[in-house]
Coordinates of C-alpha atoms in Angstrom, one line a residue:
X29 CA 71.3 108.4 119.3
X30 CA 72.7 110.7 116.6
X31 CA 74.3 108.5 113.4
X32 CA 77.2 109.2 111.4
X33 CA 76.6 110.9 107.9
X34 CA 79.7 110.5 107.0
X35 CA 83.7 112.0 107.3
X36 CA 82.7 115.3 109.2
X37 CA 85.0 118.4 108.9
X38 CA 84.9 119.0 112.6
X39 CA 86.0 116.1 115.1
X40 CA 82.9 114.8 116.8
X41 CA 83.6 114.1 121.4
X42 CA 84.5 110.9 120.2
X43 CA 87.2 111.9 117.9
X44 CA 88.9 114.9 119.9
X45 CA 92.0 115.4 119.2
X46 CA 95.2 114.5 120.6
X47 CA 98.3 117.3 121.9
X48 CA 100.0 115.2 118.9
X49 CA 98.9 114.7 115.5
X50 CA 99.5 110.8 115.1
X51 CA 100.8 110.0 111.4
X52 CA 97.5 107.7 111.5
X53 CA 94.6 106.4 113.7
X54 CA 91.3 104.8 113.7
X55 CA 87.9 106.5 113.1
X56 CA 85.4 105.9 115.2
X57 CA 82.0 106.7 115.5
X58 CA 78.3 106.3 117.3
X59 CA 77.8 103.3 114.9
X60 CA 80.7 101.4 116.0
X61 CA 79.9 101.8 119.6
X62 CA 76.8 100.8 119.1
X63 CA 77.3 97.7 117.0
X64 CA 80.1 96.8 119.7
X65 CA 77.4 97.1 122.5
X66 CA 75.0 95.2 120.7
X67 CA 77.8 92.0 120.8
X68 CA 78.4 93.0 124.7
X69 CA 74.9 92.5 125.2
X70 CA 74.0 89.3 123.3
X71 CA 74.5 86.0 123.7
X72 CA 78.1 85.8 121.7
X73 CA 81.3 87.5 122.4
X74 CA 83.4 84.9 120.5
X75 CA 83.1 81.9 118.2
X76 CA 79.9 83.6 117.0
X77 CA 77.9 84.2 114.1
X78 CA 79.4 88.1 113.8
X79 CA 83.0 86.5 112.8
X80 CA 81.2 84.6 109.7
X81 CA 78.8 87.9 109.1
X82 CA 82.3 89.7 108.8
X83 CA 84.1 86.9 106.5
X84 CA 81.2 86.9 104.1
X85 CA 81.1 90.7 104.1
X86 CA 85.0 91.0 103.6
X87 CA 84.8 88.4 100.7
X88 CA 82.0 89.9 99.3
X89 CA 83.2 93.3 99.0
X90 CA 86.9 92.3 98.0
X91 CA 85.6 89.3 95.5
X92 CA 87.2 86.4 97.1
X93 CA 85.1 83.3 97.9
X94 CA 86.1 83.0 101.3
X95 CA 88.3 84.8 104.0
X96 CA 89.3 83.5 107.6
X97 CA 89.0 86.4 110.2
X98 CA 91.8 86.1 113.1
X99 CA 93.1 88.0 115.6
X100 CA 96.2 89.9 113.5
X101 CA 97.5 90.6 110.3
X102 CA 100.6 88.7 111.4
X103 CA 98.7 85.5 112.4
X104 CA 97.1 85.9 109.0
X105 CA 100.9 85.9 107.6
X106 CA 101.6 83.2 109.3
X107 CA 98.8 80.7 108.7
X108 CA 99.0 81.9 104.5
X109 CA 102.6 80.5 105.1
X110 CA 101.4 77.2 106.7
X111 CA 98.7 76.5 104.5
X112 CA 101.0 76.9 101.6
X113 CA 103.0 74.0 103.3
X114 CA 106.2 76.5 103.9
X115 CA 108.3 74.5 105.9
X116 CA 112.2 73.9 106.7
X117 CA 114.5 74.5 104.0
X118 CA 112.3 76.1 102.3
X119 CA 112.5 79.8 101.0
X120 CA 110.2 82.3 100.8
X121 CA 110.9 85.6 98.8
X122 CA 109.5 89.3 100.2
X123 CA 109.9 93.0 100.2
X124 CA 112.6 94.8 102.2
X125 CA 110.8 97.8 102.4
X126 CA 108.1 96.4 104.6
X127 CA 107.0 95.9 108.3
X128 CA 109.1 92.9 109.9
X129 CA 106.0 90.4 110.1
X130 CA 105.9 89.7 106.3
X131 CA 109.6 87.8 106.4
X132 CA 109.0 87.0 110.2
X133 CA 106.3 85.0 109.1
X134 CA 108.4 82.6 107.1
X135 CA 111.3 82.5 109.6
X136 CA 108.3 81.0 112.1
X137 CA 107.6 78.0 109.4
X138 CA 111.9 77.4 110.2
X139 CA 112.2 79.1 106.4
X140 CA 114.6 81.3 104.9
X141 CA 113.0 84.5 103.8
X142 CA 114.9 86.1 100.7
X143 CA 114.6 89.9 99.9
X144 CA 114.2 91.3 96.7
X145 CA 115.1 94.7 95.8
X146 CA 112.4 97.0 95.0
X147 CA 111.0 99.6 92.4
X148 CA 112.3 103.0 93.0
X149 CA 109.4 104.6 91.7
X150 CA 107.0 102.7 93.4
X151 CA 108.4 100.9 96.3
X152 CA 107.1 97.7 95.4
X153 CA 109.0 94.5 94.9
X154 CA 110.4 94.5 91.5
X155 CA 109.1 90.9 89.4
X156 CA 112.1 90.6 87.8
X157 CA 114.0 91.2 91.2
X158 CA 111.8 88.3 92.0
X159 CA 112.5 86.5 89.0
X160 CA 116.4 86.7 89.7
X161 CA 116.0 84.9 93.4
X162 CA 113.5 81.9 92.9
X163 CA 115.3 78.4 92.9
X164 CA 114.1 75.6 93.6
X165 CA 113.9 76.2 97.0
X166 CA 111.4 78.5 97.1
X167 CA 107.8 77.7 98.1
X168 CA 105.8 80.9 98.2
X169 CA 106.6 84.5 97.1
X170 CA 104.8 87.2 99.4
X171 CA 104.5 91.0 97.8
X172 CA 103.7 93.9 99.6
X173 CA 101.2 96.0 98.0
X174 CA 103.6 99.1 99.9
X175 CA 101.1 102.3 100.9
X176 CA 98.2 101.1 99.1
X177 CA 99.9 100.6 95.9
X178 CA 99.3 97.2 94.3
X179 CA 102.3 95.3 92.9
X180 CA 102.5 94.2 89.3
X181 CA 100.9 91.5 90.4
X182 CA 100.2 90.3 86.3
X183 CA 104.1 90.0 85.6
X184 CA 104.5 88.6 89.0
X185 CA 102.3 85.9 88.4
X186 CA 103.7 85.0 84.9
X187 CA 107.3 85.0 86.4
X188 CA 106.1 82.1 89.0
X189 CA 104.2 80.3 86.7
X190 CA 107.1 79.9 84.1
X191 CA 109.2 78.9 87.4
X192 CA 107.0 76.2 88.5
X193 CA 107.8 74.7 85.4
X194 CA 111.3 74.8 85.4
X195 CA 111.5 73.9 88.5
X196 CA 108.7 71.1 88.9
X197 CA 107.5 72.3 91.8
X198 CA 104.5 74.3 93.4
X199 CA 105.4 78.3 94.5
X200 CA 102.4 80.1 96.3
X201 CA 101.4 83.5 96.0
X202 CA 100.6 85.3 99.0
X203 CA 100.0 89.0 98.6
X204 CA 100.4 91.1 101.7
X205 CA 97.8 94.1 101.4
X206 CA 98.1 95.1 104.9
X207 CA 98.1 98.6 103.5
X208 CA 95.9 98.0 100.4
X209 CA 92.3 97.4 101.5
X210 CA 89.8 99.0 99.0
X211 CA 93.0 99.5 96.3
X212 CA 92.2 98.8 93.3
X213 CA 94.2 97.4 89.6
X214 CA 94.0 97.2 86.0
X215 CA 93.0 93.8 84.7
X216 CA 93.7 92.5 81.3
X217 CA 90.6 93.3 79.4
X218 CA 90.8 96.6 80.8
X219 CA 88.7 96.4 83.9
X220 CA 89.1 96.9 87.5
X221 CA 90.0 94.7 90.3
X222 CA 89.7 94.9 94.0
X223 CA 93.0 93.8 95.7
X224 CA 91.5 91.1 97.6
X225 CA 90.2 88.8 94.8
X226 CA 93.2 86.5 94.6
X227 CA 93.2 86.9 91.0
X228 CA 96.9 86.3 90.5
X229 CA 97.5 84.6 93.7
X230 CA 96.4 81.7 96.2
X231 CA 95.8 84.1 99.0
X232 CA 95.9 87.6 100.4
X233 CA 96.4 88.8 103.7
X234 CA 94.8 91.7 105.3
X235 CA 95.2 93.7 108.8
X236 CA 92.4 95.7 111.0
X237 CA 95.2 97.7 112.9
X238 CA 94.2 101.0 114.2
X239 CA 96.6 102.7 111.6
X240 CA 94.8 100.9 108.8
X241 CA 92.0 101.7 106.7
X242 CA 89.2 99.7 108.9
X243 CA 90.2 98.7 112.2
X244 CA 88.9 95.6 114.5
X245 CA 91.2 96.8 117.1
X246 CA 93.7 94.3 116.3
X247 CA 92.6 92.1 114.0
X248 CA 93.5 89.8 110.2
X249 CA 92.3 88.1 107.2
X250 CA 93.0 85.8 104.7
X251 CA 91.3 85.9 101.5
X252 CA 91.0 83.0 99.1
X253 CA 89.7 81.3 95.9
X254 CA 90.6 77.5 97.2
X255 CA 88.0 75.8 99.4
X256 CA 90.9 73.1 100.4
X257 CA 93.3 76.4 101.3
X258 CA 90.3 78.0 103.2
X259 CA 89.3 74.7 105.2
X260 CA 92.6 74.4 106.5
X261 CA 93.4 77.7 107.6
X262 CA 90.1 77.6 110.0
X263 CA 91.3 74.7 111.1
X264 CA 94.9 76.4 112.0
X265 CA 93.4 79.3 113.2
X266 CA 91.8 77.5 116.1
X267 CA 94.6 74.3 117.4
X268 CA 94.6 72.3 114.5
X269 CA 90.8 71.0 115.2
X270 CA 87.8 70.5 113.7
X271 CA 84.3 69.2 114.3
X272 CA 83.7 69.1 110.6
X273 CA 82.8 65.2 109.8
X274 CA 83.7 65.4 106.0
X275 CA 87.3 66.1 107.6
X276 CA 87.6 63.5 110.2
X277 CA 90.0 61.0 109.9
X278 CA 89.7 58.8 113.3
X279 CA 86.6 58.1 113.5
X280 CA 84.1 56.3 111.3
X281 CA 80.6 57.2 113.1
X282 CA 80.8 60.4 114.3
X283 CA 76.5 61.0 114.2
X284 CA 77.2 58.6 117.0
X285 CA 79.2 61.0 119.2
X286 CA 78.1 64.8 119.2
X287 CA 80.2 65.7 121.2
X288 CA 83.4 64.6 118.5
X289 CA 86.0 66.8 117.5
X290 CA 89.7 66.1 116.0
X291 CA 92.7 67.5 116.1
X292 CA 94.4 67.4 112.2
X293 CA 97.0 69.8 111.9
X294 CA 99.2 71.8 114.7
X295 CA 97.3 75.0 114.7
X296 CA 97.1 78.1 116.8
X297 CA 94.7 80.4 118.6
X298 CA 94.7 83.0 116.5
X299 CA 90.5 83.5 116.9
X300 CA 89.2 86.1 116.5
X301 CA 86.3 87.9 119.0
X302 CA 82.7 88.8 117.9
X303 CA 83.1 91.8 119.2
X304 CA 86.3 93.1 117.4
X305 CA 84.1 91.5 114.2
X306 CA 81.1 93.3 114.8
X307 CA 83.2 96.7 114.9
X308 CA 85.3 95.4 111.8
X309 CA 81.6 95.1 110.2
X310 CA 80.4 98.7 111.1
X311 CA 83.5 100.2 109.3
X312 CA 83.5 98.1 106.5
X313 CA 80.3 100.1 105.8
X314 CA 82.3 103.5 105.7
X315 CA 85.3 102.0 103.7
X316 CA 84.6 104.0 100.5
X317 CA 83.8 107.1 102.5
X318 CA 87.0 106.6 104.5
X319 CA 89.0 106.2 100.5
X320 CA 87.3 109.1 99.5
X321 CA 88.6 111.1 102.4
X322 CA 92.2 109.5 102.0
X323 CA 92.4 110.8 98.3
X324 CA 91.1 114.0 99.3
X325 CA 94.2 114.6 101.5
X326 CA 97.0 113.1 99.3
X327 CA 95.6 115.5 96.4
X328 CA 95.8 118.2 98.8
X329 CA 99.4 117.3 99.8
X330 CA 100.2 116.6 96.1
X331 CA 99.1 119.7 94.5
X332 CA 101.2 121.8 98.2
X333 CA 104.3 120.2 97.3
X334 CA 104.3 120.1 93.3
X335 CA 107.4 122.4 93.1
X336 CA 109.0 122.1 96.3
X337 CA 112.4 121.6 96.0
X338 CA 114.2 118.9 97.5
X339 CA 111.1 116.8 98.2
X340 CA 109.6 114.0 95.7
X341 CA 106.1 112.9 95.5
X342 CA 104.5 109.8 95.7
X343 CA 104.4 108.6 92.3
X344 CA 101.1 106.4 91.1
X345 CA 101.1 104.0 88.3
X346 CA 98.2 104.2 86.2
X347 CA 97.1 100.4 86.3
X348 CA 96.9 101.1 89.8
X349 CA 93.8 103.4 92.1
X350 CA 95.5 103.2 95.6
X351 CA 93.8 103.5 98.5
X352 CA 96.5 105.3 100.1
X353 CA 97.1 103.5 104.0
X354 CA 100.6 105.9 104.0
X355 CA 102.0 109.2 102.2
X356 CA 105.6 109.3 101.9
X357 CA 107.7 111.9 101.0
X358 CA 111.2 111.4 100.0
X359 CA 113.6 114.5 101.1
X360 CA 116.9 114.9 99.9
X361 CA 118.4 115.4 103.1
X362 CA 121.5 116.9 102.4
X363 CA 119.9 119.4 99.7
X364 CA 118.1 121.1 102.8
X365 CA 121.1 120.4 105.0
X366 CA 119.4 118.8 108.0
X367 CA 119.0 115.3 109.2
X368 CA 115.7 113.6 108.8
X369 CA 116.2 113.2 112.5
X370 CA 115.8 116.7 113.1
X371 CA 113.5 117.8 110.4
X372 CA 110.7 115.2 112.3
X373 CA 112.1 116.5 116.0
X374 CA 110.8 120.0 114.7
X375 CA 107.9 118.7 113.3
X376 CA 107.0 117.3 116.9
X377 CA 107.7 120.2 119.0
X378 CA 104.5 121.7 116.9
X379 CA 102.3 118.7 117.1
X380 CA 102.6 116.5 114.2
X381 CA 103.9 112.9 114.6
X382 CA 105.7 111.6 111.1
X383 CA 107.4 108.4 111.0
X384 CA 109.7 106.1 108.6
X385 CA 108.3 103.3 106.6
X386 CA 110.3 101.1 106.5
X387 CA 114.0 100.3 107.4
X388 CA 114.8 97.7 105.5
X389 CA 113.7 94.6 106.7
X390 CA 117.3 92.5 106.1
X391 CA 119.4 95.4 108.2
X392 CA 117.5 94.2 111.5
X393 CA 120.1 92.7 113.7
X394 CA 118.3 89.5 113.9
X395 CA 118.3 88.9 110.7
X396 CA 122.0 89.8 110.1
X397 CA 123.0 87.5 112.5
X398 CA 120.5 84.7 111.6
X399 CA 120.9 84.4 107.8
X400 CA 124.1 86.6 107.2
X401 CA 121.9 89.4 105.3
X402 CA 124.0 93.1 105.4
X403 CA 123.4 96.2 103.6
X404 CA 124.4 96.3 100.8
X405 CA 121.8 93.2 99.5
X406 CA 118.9 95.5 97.9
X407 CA 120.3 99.0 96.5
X408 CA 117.0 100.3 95.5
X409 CA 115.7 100.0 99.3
X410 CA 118.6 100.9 101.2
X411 CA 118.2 104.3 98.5
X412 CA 114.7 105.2 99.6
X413 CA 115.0 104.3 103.4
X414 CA 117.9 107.2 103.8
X415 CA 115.2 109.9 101.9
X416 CA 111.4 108.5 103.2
X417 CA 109.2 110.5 105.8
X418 CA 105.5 109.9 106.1
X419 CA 103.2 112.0 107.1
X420 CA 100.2 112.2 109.1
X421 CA 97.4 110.4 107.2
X422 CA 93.6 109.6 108.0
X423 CA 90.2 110.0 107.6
X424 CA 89.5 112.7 110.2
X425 CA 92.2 114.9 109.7
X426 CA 90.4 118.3 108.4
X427 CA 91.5 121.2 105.8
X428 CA 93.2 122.8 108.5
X429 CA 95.4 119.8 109.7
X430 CA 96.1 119.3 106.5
X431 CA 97.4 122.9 105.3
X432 CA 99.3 123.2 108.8
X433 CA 101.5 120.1 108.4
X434 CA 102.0 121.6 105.0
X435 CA 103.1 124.8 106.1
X436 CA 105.2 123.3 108.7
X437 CA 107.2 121.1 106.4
X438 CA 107.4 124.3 104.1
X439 CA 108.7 126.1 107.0
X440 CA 111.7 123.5 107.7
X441 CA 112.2 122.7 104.7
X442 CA 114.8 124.8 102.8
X443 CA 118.1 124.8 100.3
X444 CA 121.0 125.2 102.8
X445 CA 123.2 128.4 101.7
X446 CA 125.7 127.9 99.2

């Protein structure tokens, strides 16, 4: 059987295209088949040794000591919030630019998520934003590493550490890189860090969704530095239970009874299979091609629209190497004189799929009528959901794809008459 070399230029059987360009999709290749065959044909499809092979691998290449595989990004969310003991009453402080699952998560431990306005440059929750909203209420503090671009996570951490003094009282950090696998940030003494290694933070979430840069299928992580953190979120990830004597607490002699298990905490199923693992471990062996291709097409788009009017560039801060997971463009709308509405309606009538990320999270009906949230609450985001547009954005898209969504934007996109 023929193995992958790498990105190709042209689309292998597996990877022919769609009637629609898709603003994002999977990868996959003879490898991943294979290794998912291999799984099919052994003697473990789930609760096997491929879901450890993959933790190991995922901590290894992020520099974490551990990670807990399970079977979404959003059961990831919501197990970080459980094991940091979030809980009712509490509140928990996020991103509004963001999918809904990072204050959802909260809302599901019966806490109040609080939104902090964001950096307009960036799109990333502002520290001192953060600053302005903890109380002593507030048990964890989740930042979304938006696109691929880590926050500023440094200040963040210093801001929460000085506020668990004042306040007497423990505030996790749980980072949200659900777009940020295989980013990268400055460190203090001027290195590099993987975001991943929990080095301001108690944990960091991850997701395998098609859209993102490896896929399980569907599929999470958590990623951690605290063995006690890391034990209990195995143990919520499957019911509560464990069959781990140093953690028993009702029995005694349990060499006496092989067959003993016990049930600590409330958990969940949120397992994950050995077969979504064993393709989650084939692609983590093409991440850094996958990153190269990435940046290859957001230089391609940045250097096509350098000195278009009306349309602003993602902007990159220099502590930060993003793997990018989306490429937004902000338009000024009423500059070209068409709706974003339209501009994307033309853009599909000649094959290419673009879509908004994100409205803002505290607009969403639920939570308007749950916790009184309007707009108005975060300037910054309500500014850059009226001008954002992504575009398509993933490893197999070719030259060609590439210059033809850039041509077609081009094409729309023009100063109304004056």
């Amino acid at each position: 059987m023929r193995r992958s070399k790498g990105i190709e230029e042209k689309p292998s059987a597996i990877q022919k295209k769609s009637i629609i360009m898709p603003y994002g999709k999977q990868y996959i290749d003879e490898d991943d088949i294979q290794a998912v065959i291999n799984v099919l044909r052994s003697d473990w499809i789930t609760q096997g040794p491929k879901i450890e092979e993959f933790e190991r691998a995922l901590s290894e290449y992020c520099g974490a000591k551990y990670a807990v595989a399970m079977n979404s990004g959003t059961s990831a969310l919501h197990i970080a919030c459980l094991a940091s003991n979030v809980k009712e009453g509490d509140e928990v402080i996020t991103s509004p630019v963001t999918f809904v699952a990072s204050a959802n998560c909260a809302v599901y431990c019966g806490a109040r998520p609080v939104f902090a306005d964001i950096d307009p440059q960036t799109y990333n929750i502002l520290p001192e934003e953060i600053g302005k909203k903890i109380n002593e209420r507030t048990r964890a503090v989740i930042p979304v590493h938006f696109a691929g671009q880590s926050c500023d996570m440094e200040s963040i951490y210093r801001i929460v550490k000085a506020k668990e003094k004042q306040f007497n009282s423990k505030i996790f950090i749980v980072e949200d890189a659900c777009h940020a696998l295989g980013s990268r940030y400055k460190v203090m003494d001027g290195g590099w860090a993987r975001i991943g290694s929990c080095m301001h933070s108690e944990m960091v979430v991850l997701s395998f969704h098609p859209v993102k840069h490896i896929t399980t299928g569907e599929g999470g992580a958590v990623l951690t530095n605290d063995e006690t953190l890391y034990r209990k979120m195995k143990r919520l990830r499957s019911h509560g239970i464990t069959n781990n004597p140093e953690e028993f607490i009702g029995s005694s002699t349990p060499d006496l009874m092989p067959w003993y298990y016990e049930q600590i905490d409330l958990g969940y199923n949120y397992r994950i299979t050995d077969i979504q693992c064993a393709l989650g471990l084939s692609q983590l062996k093409k991440l850094q091609k996958y990153r190269k291709r990435r940046r290859e097409i957001v230089d391609m788009y940045n250097e096509s629209f350098s000195s278009t009017e009306y349309i602003q560039r993602p902007f990159e801060a220099k502590d930060c190497d993003s793997n990018f997971h989306i490429y937004v463009l902000l338009f000024d709308f009423e500059g070209i004189g068409i709706k974003r509405s339209e501009l994307m309606t033309e853009l599909r009538k000649k094959g290419i799929q673009t879509q908004v990320h994100y409205i803002p999270v505290y607009t969403q009906p639920f939570y308007k009528k749950k916790f009184g949230t309007k707009w108005g609450d975060c300037p910054n985001a309500e500014r850059y959901y009226q001008r954002c547009l992504s575009l398509p954005l993933f490893p197999a898209m070719t030259g060609s794809d590439v210059k033809r969504v850039v041509n077609e934007v081009k094409r729309i996109v023009k100063p109304k008459e004056r």
